[in-house]
Amino acid sequence: METTTADEPLLLGVDAGLTNVKAAVFDTDGRERAVAVRPTPNERPRAGRVERDLSAFWDVTCETIREVLGESTVEAGAIAGVGVAGHGHGLYALDDRGQPVRDGITSLDSRASDVVKSWDESGRSEAVRAITGYEPFVADPLSILGWIRQEEPEVYDAIDRLLFCKDYLKYRLTDVVCTDEMEASVFYDIEDEAYSSELFDTLGLGDCADALPPVVRSTAVCGEVTAAAADETGLEAGTPVASGLHDVGAVALGSGAFRPGQGSLIVGTWGQSIYVSAEPNSAGGGGLSRRYLGDAWLRYRGSRSAAAAVDWFTRECCRDWHDEAASDDAFYARLNETVAEVPIGSNGVVFLPNLQGSTDDPNERGAFVGLTIEHDRGEMLRSIYEGVALSLSDRLLELASEDGLTDVRLGGGGAKSAVWSQMFADVLDERVVVPTGEEAGARGVAICAGLAVGLYDDVESAVEHVVGVERRHDPTPAHTDAYREVHEAYRLAAEGVAPAWEKLTSIERETQTNDD
């Protein structure tokens, strides 16, 4: 590849998710010039806990940025701006010296389940809903703060600033502490769109209300790369950094969803069902509401296992397929061919994809329902594809409710599969659009960076320049009819096995306690 000169502006998007840190360089027309990916340094000290050493996290991010700049043979001076996305929720906190008070806690963590349960029973959760429009859940920063206050009081007392994942990386890049309007709205009074001290007082966390960071709009410059960060990343000192987005918003924007009425589905490690709305909670489908790009709202519900369910199953049950494949592409092609050969409904097997609990209930579990001795792994694999499609589609339709969908965008690694993409179109009975490129999250924050430095006039023109269409999938009426029957079986299976979850979780905890 030829070296790009500094006269040709490029944009760098960094997407620090739950599984990987990705850095991608784009030109102003959205073409991916280079991508680098490294695994995030997550640690699981015990069941239900997923943490991240922040020094190691920063090191991995620096290595990823240096790699993408080197691979693209781009002069660092060609980077006109940097955008950063990170997983939402969880908690990354600093003390008054700007140092982490403890390892970061990710949104896969469920240590705060007992805290949430006590808030539910005391009525505090409902009081929070009246302020914020949502009730605290296990990976919510409020719930994690409650756990820290209860279990690590010395850490709680040391907290000076509350940040999210991407905000920690921005801080290391720029030495500026801030967040954007999307993540700040976690702590908003939804009526006046400002930080709520009442929210913290309600939960007995009032002394943390002053730790909330300043808000800089997602598409504005929040700071510049410092000399120290330049040495570590290979970027030029003084390069502008945009405030960026929670990765759900970044993927929505990177897939072209920014107008009210648009939907976006992410089939990544997590799954996300996303709906762009003019108002918070304007539809009756629940979910979380977050400010989005200044004027809109993003309503979404997460699923803790989407593509992760396929990875789990193939790792445990299809190692021979992987070993026989000439490449990863050949392996995934075999998976898709296998799924395509199995009829809709997986010959009577239903899969519930809650392998890591759910955002509604951490005790929920995954399950195959309907297995017989006649079933094989091809049918089980298709049931996983179908279970994920049914789960995410259900949530999107609930979010849209009576407002309806104008179009649906599909992103994440699962969108590479034409078989899976068509399945979503058939289940939803809607056209599904798969955008070009694979790094929608990095693309979304690259758009933020382009807007921040004035390369685009507004969001609409930026999306027109940057987001293309790879494929369109129209629903097949006969398939949609068949999936209505499968959906009913899925619903009955979920309701039927739900009473067992709490008991199974209790057994698991008792076993771990005995092992300790």
Coordinates of C-alpha atoms in Angstrom, one line a residue:
M1 CA 0.0 0.0 0.0
E2 CA 1.3 3.5 -0.9
T3 CA 2.1 5.9 1.9
T4 CA -0.6 8.5 2.5
T5 CA 0.6 12.0 2.8
A6 CA -0.4 14.5 5.5
D7 CA -2.3 16.4 2.8
E8 CA -4.8 13.6 2.7
P9 CA -6.7 13.8 6.0
L10 CA -7.4 10.5 7.7
L11 CA -9.4 9.6 10.8
L12 CA -8.5 7.1 13.6
G13 CA -11.3 5.3 15.4
V14 CA -10.5 3.3 18.6
D15 CA -13.1 0.9 19.8
A16 CA -12.4 -0.7 23.1
G17 CA -15.0 -3.4 23.6
L18 CA -15.5 -6.2 26.0
T19 CA -13.3 -8.7 24.0
N20 CA -11.0 -6.7 21.9
V21 CA -9.4 -3.3 21.4
K22 CA -9.6 -2.3 17.7
A23 CA -8.0 0.6 16.0
A24 CA -9.0 1.5 12.4
V25 CA -7.9 4.2 10.0
F26 CA -10.4 5.6 7.6
D27 CA -10.2 8.2 4.8
T28 CA -12.9 10.9 4.6
D29 CA -15.0 8.7 2.3
G30 CA -15.1 5.9 4.9
R31 CA -12.7 3.5 3.2
E32 CA -10.9 1.3 5.8
R33 CA -7.1 1.9 5.3
A34 CA -6.0 -0.4 8.0
V35 CA -7.3 -2.3 11.1
A36 CA -5.5 -3.6 14.1
V37 CA -7.0 -5.8 16.8
R38 CA -5.7 -7.0 20.2
P39 CA -7.5 -8.8 23.0
T40 CA -8.5 -6.8 26.0
P41 CA -6.7 -7.8 29.3
N42 CA -9.8 -9.0 31.1
E43 CA -9.5 -10.9 34.4
R44 CA -12.1 -13.1 36.0
P45 CA -11.0 -13.4 39.7
R46 CA -14.2 -15.4 40.5
A47 CA -17.5 -16.3 39.1
G48 CA -19.6 -13.2 38.1
R49 CA -16.7 -10.8 38.2
V50 CA -15.0 -9.4 35.1
E51 CA -12.3 -6.8 35.7
R52 CA -9.6 -5.0 33.7
D53 CA -6.1 -4.0 34.9
L54 CA -6.0 -0.4 33.6
S55 CA -2.3 -0.1 33.1
A56 CA -2.4 -3.3 31.0
F57 CA -5.5 -1.9 29.2
W58 CA -3.7 1.3 28.3
D59 CA -0.6 -0.6 27.1
V60 CA -2.8 -2.8 24.8
T61 CA -4.5 0.3 23.4
C62 CA -1.1 1.9 22.7
E63 CA 0.2 -1.2 21.0
T64 CA -3.0 -1.4 18.9
I65 CA -2.7 2.2 17.7
R66 CA 1.0 1.9 16.9
E67 CA 0.3 -1.3 15.0
V68 CA -2.4 0.3 12.8
L69 CA -0.3 3.4 12.1
G70 CA 2.6 1.1 11.1
E71 CA 0.4 -1.3 9.0
S72 CA -1.2 1.5 7.1
T73 CA 2.1 3.1 6.3
V74 CA 0.4 6.4 7.1
E75 CA 2.4 9.3 8.5
A76 CA 1.1 10.2 12.0
G77 CA 0.6 13.7 10.7
A78 CA -2.1 12.5 8.3
I79 CA -4.4 11.7 11.3
A80 CA -6.7 14.7 11.4
G81 CA -8.6 13.5 14.5
V82 CA -9.1 10.6 16.8
G83 CA -12.4 9.2 18.1
V84 CA -12.8 6.7 21.0
A85 CA -15.5 4.3 21.8
G86 CA -15.7 1.9 24.8
H87 CA -18.1 -0.6 26.3
G88 CA -20.8 1.1 28.3
H89 CA -21.8 0.7 31.9
G90 CA -19.3 -0.8 34.3
L91 CA -17.1 1.6 36.3
Y92 CA -13.6 3.2 35.9
A93 CA -12.8 5.6 38.8
L94 CA -9.8 7.8 39.6
D95 CA -8.5 9.2 42.8
D96 CA -7.5 12.9 43.4
R97 CA -4.1 12.2 41.9
G98 CA -5.6 10.9 38.6
Q99 CA -4.8 7.3 39.4
P100 CA -7.2 4.4 39.2
V101 CA -8.7 3.5 42.6
R102 CA -8.9 -0.1 41.6
D103 CA -9.1 -2.3 38.5
G104 CA -11.9 -1.3 36.1
I105 CA -15.1 -3.3 36.4
T106 CA -16.7 -4.2 33.0
S107 CA -20.3 -4.5 32.0
L108 CA -20.0 -8.3 32.0
D109 CA -19.7 -8.1 35.8
S110 CA -22.6 -9.2 38.1
R111 CA -21.1 -8.8 41.6
A112 CA -23.7 -6.2 42.4
S113 CA -26.7 -8.6 42.1
D114 CA -27.4 -8.6 45.8
V115 CA -27.2 -4.8 46.0
V116 CA -29.8 -4.5 43.1
K117 CA -32.0 -7.1 44.8
S118 CA -32.0 -5.0 48.1
W119 CA -32.8 -1.8 46.2
D120 CA -35.6 -3.6 44.4
E121 CA -37.1 -4.8 47.7
S122 CA -36.7 -1.5 49.4
G123 CA -38.4 0.5 46.6
R124 CA -35.2 2.4 45.8
S125 CA -35.0 1.0 42.2
E126 CA -38.5 2.3 41.5
A127 CA -37.5 5.7 42.9
V128 CA -34.5 5.7 40.6
R129 CA -36.7 4.9 37.6
A130 CA -38.8 8.0 38.4
I131 CA -35.7 10.1 38.1
T132 CA -33.7 8.5 35.3
G133 CA -36.3 6.5 33.3
Y134 CA -34.6 3.1 34.1
E135 CA -34.0 0.9 37.1
P136 CA -30.4 0.0 38.2
F137 CA -29.1 -3.3 37.0
V138 CA -26.1 -5.4 38.0
A139 CA -23.6 -3.8 35.6
D140 CA -24.9 -0.3 36.1
P141 CA -22.3 2.1 37.5
L142 CA -24.7 3.0 40.3
S143 CA -25.1 -0.6 41.4
I144 CA -21.3 -1.2 41.2
L145 CA -20.8 2.0 43.3
G146 CA -23.2 0.5 45.9
W147 CA -21.2 -2.7 46.0
I148 CA -17.9 -0.8 46.4
R149 CA -19.4 1.3 49.2
Q150 CA -20.5 -1.9 50.9
E151 CA -17.5 -4.2 50.2
E152 CA -14.5 -1.9 49.6
P153 CA -15.2 1.2 51.7
E154 CA -11.5 2.4 51.5
V155 CA -11.8 2.3 47.7
Y156 CA -15.1 4.1 47.8
D157 CA -13.6 6.9 49.9
A158 CA -10.8 7.4 47.5
I159 CA -13.0 8.0 44.4
D160 CA -12.6 11.5 43.0
R161 CA -13.8 11.0 39.4
L162 CA -16.3 8.5 37.9
L163 CA -15.5 7.6 34.3
F164 CA -16.6 5.1 31.7
C165 CA -14.3 2.8 29.6
K166 CA -13.7 5.2 26.7
D167 CA -13.3 8.2 29.1
Y168 CA -10.3 6.5 30.8
L169 CA -8.6 6.1 27.4
K170 CA -9.4 9.7 26.5
Y171 CA -7.9 10.8 29.8
R172 CA -4.7 8.9 29.0
L173 CA -4.5 10.4 25.5
T174 CA -5.3 14.0 26.5
D175 CA -4.9 14.4 30.3
V176 CA -8.5 15.7 30.2
V177 CA -11.2 14.2 32.4
C178 CA -14.6 14.3 30.7
T179 CA -17.4 12.2 29.3
D180 CA -20.0 12.7 26.5
E181 CA -23.7 13.3 26.6
M182 CA -24.6 9.7 25.9
E183 CA -22.8 8.2 28.9
A184 CA -23.4 11.2 31.1
S185 CA -27.2 10.7 30.7
V186 CA -26.8 7.5 32.8
F187 CA -26.9 10.0 35.7
Y188 CA -29.4 12.5 34.3
D189 CA -32.7 13.5 35.6
I190 CA -34.5 12.6 32.4
E191 CA -36.9 15.6 32.7
D192 CA -34.2 18.3 32.7
E193 CA -31.3 16.4 31.2
A194 CA -28.8 17.3 33.8
Y195 CA -26.9 15.4 36.5
S196 CA -29.2 14.5 39.4
S197 CA -27.9 14.8 42.9
E198 CA -31.3 13.4 44.1
L199 CA -30.4 10.2 42.2
F200 CA -27.3 9.6 44.3
D201 CA -29.0 10.7 47.6
T202 CA -31.8 8.1 46.9
L203 CA -29.2 5.3 46.8
G204 CA -27.1 6.5 49.7
L205 CA -24.3 7.5 47.4
G206 CA -24.6 11.3 47.8
D207 CA -20.9 11.8 48.5
C208 CA -20.1 10.6 44.9
A209 CA -22.4 13.1 43.1
D210 CA -19.4 15.6 43.0
A211 CA -17.3 13.0 41.3
L212 CA -19.2 13.2 38.0
P213 CA -17.1 14.4 35.1
P214 CA -17.7 17.5 32.8
V215 CA -19.7 16.7 29.7
V216 CA -18.3 17.4 26.2
R217 CA -20.5 16.7 23.2
S218 CA -19.7 13.5 21.3
T219 CA -18.8 15.3 18.1
A220 CA -16.7 18.0 19.8
V221 CA -13.0 18.1 20.5
C222 CA -12.4 17.3 24.2
G223 CA -8.6 17.6 24.1
E224 CA -5.4 16.9 22.2
V225 CA -2.9 14.1 22.3
T226 CA -0.2 14.9 24.9
A227 CA 3.5 14.6 24.3
A228 CA 3.6 11.6 26.7
A229 CA 0.7 9.9 24.9
A230 CA 2.3 10.6 21.5
D231 CA 5.5 8.8 22.6
E232 CA 3.4 5.8 23.6
T233 CA 1.0 5.6 20.7
G234 CA 2.9 7.0 17.7
L235 CA 0.3 9.7 17.2
E236 CA 1.5 13.3 16.8
A237 CA 1.3 15.5 19.9
G238 CA -1.6 18.0 19.4
T239 CA -3.8 15.7 17.4
P240 CA -7.4 16.5 18.3
V241 CA -9.5 13.9 20.1
A242 CA -13.3 13.8 20.0
S243 CA -15.4 13.1 23.0
G244 CA -16.7 10.0 21.4
L245 CA -19.5 7.5 22.2
H246 CA -20.5 4.5 24.2
D247 CA -19.9 1.6 21.8
V248 CA -23.6 1.0 21.3
G249 CA -24.0 4.5 20.0
A250 CA -20.7 4.2 18.0
V251 CA -21.9 1.1 16.2
A252 CA -25.3 2.6 15.5
L253 CA -23.7 5.7 14.0
G254 CA -21.1 3.6 12.1
S255 CA -23.9 1.5 10.6
G256 CA -25.8 4.6 9.5
A257 CA -28.6 4.8 12.2
F258 CA -29.0 8.4 13.4
R259 CA -32.6 9.4 12.5
P260 CA -35.6 8.7 14.7
G261 CA -37.3 5.5 13.6
Q262 CA -34.1 3.7 12.6
G263 CA -33.1 0.4 14.3
S264 CA -29.8 -1.2 14.6
L265 CA -28.9 -4.7 15.7
I266 CA -25.4 -5.7 16.9
V267 CA -24.4 -9.3 16.7
G268 CA -21.1 -9.2 18.5
T269 CA -19.8 -10.8 21.7
W270 CA -22.8 -9.1 23.3
G271 CA -25.9 -8.5 21.3
Q272 CA -27.6 -5.1 21.3
S273 CA -31.0 -4.0 20.0
I274 CA -31.0 -0.3 19.4
Y275 CA -33.7 2.2 18.4
V276 CA -33.2 5.9 17.6
S277 CA -36.0 8.0 19.0
A278 CA -36.9 11.7 19.2
E279 CA -37.9 11.3 22.8
P280 CA -36.7 9.2 25.8
N281 CA -39.1 6.3 26.5
S282 CA -41.4 7.6 23.7
A283 CA -42.3 4.0 22.9
G284 CA -43.7 1.5 25.4
G285 CA -41.0 -1.1 25.1
G286 CA -38.8 -0.3 28.1
G287 CA -35.0 -0.5 27.6
L288 CA -32.4 2.1 28.5
S289 CA -32.6 5.7 27.1
R290 CA -29.5 7.6 26.4
R291 CA -28.9 11.0 24.8
Y292 CA -27.5 10.6 21.3
L293 CA -25.7 13.0 19.2
G294 CA -27.1 16.0 21.0
D295 CA -30.7 16.0 19.8
A296 CA -31.9 12.4 19.6
W297 CA -32.2 9.6 22.1
L298 CA -30.9 6.0 21.8
R299 CA -33.0 3.3 23.3
Y300 CA -31.5 -0.1 23.7
R301 CA -31.5 -3.4 25.4
G302 CA -28.5 -5.7 25.6
S303 CA -28.0 -9.5 25.5
R304 CA -24.9 -10.7 27.2
S305 CA -24.4 -13.5 24.7
A306 CA -24.9 -13.3 20.9
A307 CA -21.9 -14.3 18.7
A308 CA -20.4 -15.5 22.0
A309 CA -22.9 -18.3 22.0
V310 CA -21.7 -19.6 18.7
D311 CA -18.0 -19.3 19.8
W312 CA -18.8 -21.2 23.0
F313 CA -20.6 -24.0 21.1
T314 CA -18.1 -24.4 18.4
R315 CA -15.2 -24.3 20.8
E316 CA -16.7 -27.1 23.0
C317 CA -18.4 -29.2 20.3
C318 CA -16.9 -28.5 16.9
R319 CA -13.1 -28.5 17.4
D320 CA -12.7 -31.0 14.6
W321 CA -14.4 -28.6 12.2
H322 CA -11.9 -25.9 13.1
D323 CA -8.9 -28.2 12.9
E324 CA -10.0 -29.4 9.4
A325 CA -10.5 -25.9 8.1
A326 CA -7.8 -24.3 6.1
S327 CA -8.5 -20.9 7.6
D328 CA -10.9 -19.1 9.9
D329 CA -12.9 -17.9 6.9
A330 CA -13.2 -21.6 5.8
F331 CA -14.3 -22.5 9.3
Y332 CA -17.1 -19.9 9.5
A333 CA -18.1 -20.8 5.9
R334 CA -18.6 -24.4 7.1
L335 CA -20.7 -23.2 10.0
N336 CA -22.9 -21.1 7.7
E337 CA -23.3 -24.0 5.2
T338 CA -24.3 -26.3 8.0
V339 CA -26.9 -23.9 9.3
A340 CA -28.3 -23.4 5.8
E341 CA -28.9 -27.1 5.4
V342 CA -31.1 -27.4 8.5
P343 CA -34.8 -26.4 8.2
I344 CA -36.3 -23.4 10.0
G345 CA -37.1 -24.5 13.6
S346 CA -34.0 -26.7 13.9
N347 CA -36.1 -29.8 13.7
G348 CA -37.7 -29.0 17.1
V349 CA -34.8 -27.6 19.1
V350 CA -34.9 -24.1 20.7
F351 CA -31.9 -22.4 22.2
L352 CA -32.1 -19.7 25.0
P353 CA -28.9 -17.6 24.5
N354 CA -28.4 -16.3 28.1
L355 CA -25.0 -18.0 28.6
Q356 CA -23.8 -15.0 30.8
G357 CA -27.1 -14.1 32.4
S358 CA -29.1 -11.3 31.0
T359 CA -29.3 -7.5 31.7
D360 CA -32.7 -8.2 33.2
D361 CA -31.7 -11.0 35.5
P362 CA -28.1 -12.2 36.1
N363 CA -29.5 -15.6 37.2
E364 CA -30.8 -16.4 33.7
R365 CA -29.0 -19.2 31.9
G366 CA -28.7 -20.6 28.4
A367 CA -30.5 -23.8 27.5
F368 CA -31.2 -26.2 24.6
V369 CA -34.9 -27.1 24.9
G370 CA -36.4 -30.0 22.9
L371 CA -33.2 -32.1 22.4
T372 CA -33.7 -35.8 21.5
I373 CA -31.2 -38.5 20.7
E374 CA -31.9 -37.9 17.0
H375 CA -30.6 -34.4 17.0
D376 CA -27.0 -33.5 15.9
R377 CA -24.7 -30.6 16.3
G378 CA -25.9 -29.0 13.0
E379 CA -29.4 -28.7 14.4
M380 CA -28.0 -27.4 17.7
L381 CA -25.9 -24.8 15.8
R382 CA -28.9 -23.6 13.8
S383 CA -30.9 -23.3 17.0
I384 CA -28.2 -21.0 18.4
Y385 CA -28.5 -18.7 15.3
E386 CA -32.2 -18.7 15.6
G387 CA -32.3 -18.1 19.4
V388 CA -30.0 -15.1 19.1
A389 CA -32.1 -13.7 16.1
L390 CA -35.4 -14.2 18.0
S391 CA -34.0 -12.7 21.2
L392 CA -32.5 -9.5 19.6
S393 CA -35.4 -9.1 17.2
D394 CA -38.0 -9.3 20.1
R395 CA -36.2 -6.6 21.9
L396 CA -35.9 -4.3 18.9
L397 CA -39.7 -4.6 18.2
E398 CA -40.4 -3.9 21.9
L399 CA -38.2 -0.7 21.8
A400 CA -39.9 0.5 18.6
S401 CA -43.4 -0.4 19.8
E402 CA -46.1 1.8 18.2
D403 CA -43.5 4.2 16.8
G404 CA -42.5 1.6 14.2
L405 CA -39.3 1.0 12.2
T406 CA -38.2 2.9 9.2
D407 CA -35.2 0.6 8.5
V408 CA -32.9 -1.8 10.3
R409 CA -29.1 -1.9 10.2
L410 CA -27.2 -5.1 11.1
G411 CA -23.6 -4.9 12.4
G412 CA -21.1 -6.9 14.4
G413 CA -19.3 -10.1 13.5
G414 CA -22.5 -12.0 13.0
A415 CA -23.5 -9.7 10.1
K416 CA -20.7 -11.2 8.0
S417 CA -23.0 -14.3 7.8
A418 CA -25.5 -13.9 4.9
V419 CA -27.4 -16.8 6.4
W420 CA -27.7 -15.2 9.8
S421 CA -28.5 -11.8 8.3
Q422 CA -31.4 -13.3 6.2
M423 CA -32.6 -15.0 9.4
F424 CA -33.0 -11.5 11.0
A425 CA -34.9 -10.2 8.0
D426 CA -37.3 -13.2 8.1
V427 CA -37.9 -13.0 11.9
L428 CA -38.5 -9.3 11.9
D429 CA -40.4 -9.2 8.6
E430 CA -38.3 -6.1 7.7
R431 CA -35.6 -5.3 5.2
V432 CA -32.2 -5.6 6.9
V433 CA -29.3 -3.5 5.6
V434 CA -25.7 -4.7 6.2
P435 CA -23.3 -1.7 5.9
T436 CA -19.9 -1.9 4.2
G437 CA -16.8 -2.6 6.3
E438 CA -16.5 -4.6 9.5
E439 CA -15.5 -2.0 12.1
A440 CA -18.8 -0.1 12.7
G441 CA -17.8 1.0 16.2
A442 CA -14.5 2.5 15.1
R443 CA -16.2 4.0 12.0
G444 CA -18.8 5.6 14.3
V445 CA -16.3 7.4 16.4
A446 CA -14.2 8.3 13.4
I447 CA -17.3 10.1 12.2
C448 CA -17.3 11.9 15.6
A449 CA -13.7 12.9 15.0
G450 CA -14.4 14.1 11.5
L451 CA -17.3 16.3 12.7
A452 CA -15.2 17.6 15.6
V453 CA -12.4 18.8 13.3
G454 CA -14.7 20.2 10.6
L455 CA -14.3 17.6 7.9
Y456 CA -18.1 17.2 7.7
D457 CA -20.9 19.8 8.0
D458 CA -23.3 17.6 10.0
V459 CA -24.2 14.1 10.9
E460 CA -26.3 13.4 7.8
S461 CA -23.6 14.5 5.4
A462 CA -21.0 12.5 7.4
V463 CA -23.0 9.4 7.1
E464 CA -23.6 9.9 3.4
H465 CA -19.8 10.1 2.9
V466 CA -18.7 7.4 5.2
V467 CA -21.4 4.6 5.4
G468 CA -22.0 2.4 2.4
V469 CA -24.2 -0.6 1.9
E470 CA -22.7 -4.1 1.5
R471 CA -26.0 -6.2 1.3
R472 CA -29.7 -5.9 1.6
H473 CA -31.9 -8.7 2.9
D474 CA -35.6 -8.7 2.2
P475 CA -37.9 -11.0 4.2
T476 CA -39.2 -14.2 2.6
P477 CA -43.0 -14.3 3.5
A478 CA -43.0 -18.1 3.9
H479 CA -40.0 -18.0 6.2
T480 CA -41.6 -15.2 8.3
D481 CA -44.7 -17.3 8.7
A482 CA -42.6 -20.3 9.8
Y483 CA -40.7 -18.2 12.3
R484 CA -44.0 -17.2 14.0
E485 CA -44.4 -20.8 15.1
V486 CA -40.7 -21.0 16.2
H487 CA -41.1 -17.8 18.2
E488 CA -44.1 -19.2 20.1
A489 CA -42.0 -22.3 21.0
Y490 CA -39.1 -20.0 22.1
R491 CA -41.4 -18.0 24.3
L492 CA -42.9 -21.1 25.9
A493 CA -39.5 -22.6 26.5
A494 CA -38.2 -19.4 28.1
E495 CA -41.2 -19.2 30.5
G496 CA -41.0 -22.9 31.3
V497 CA -37.4 -23.1 32.4
A498 CA -37.2 -19.7 34.2
P499 CA -38.2 -21.1 37.7
A500 CA -35.0 -23.2 37.7
W501 CA -32.5 -20.4 37.2
E502 CA -32.3 -19.1 40.8
K503 CA -31.9 -22.6 42.2
L504 CA -29.1 -23.4 39.7
T505 CA -27.3 -20.2 40.6
S506 CA -27.6 -21.1 44.3
I507 CA -26.1 -24.5 43.6
E508 CA -23.2 -23.0 41.7
R509 CA -22.4 -20.5 44.5
E510 CA -22.5 -23.2 47.1
T511 CA -20.1 -25.3 45.1
Q512 CA -17.7 -22.4 44.7
T513 CA -17.9 -21.6 48.5
N514 CA -17.1 -25.2 49.3
D515 CA -14.2 -25.2 46.9
D516 CA -12.8 -22.0 48.5

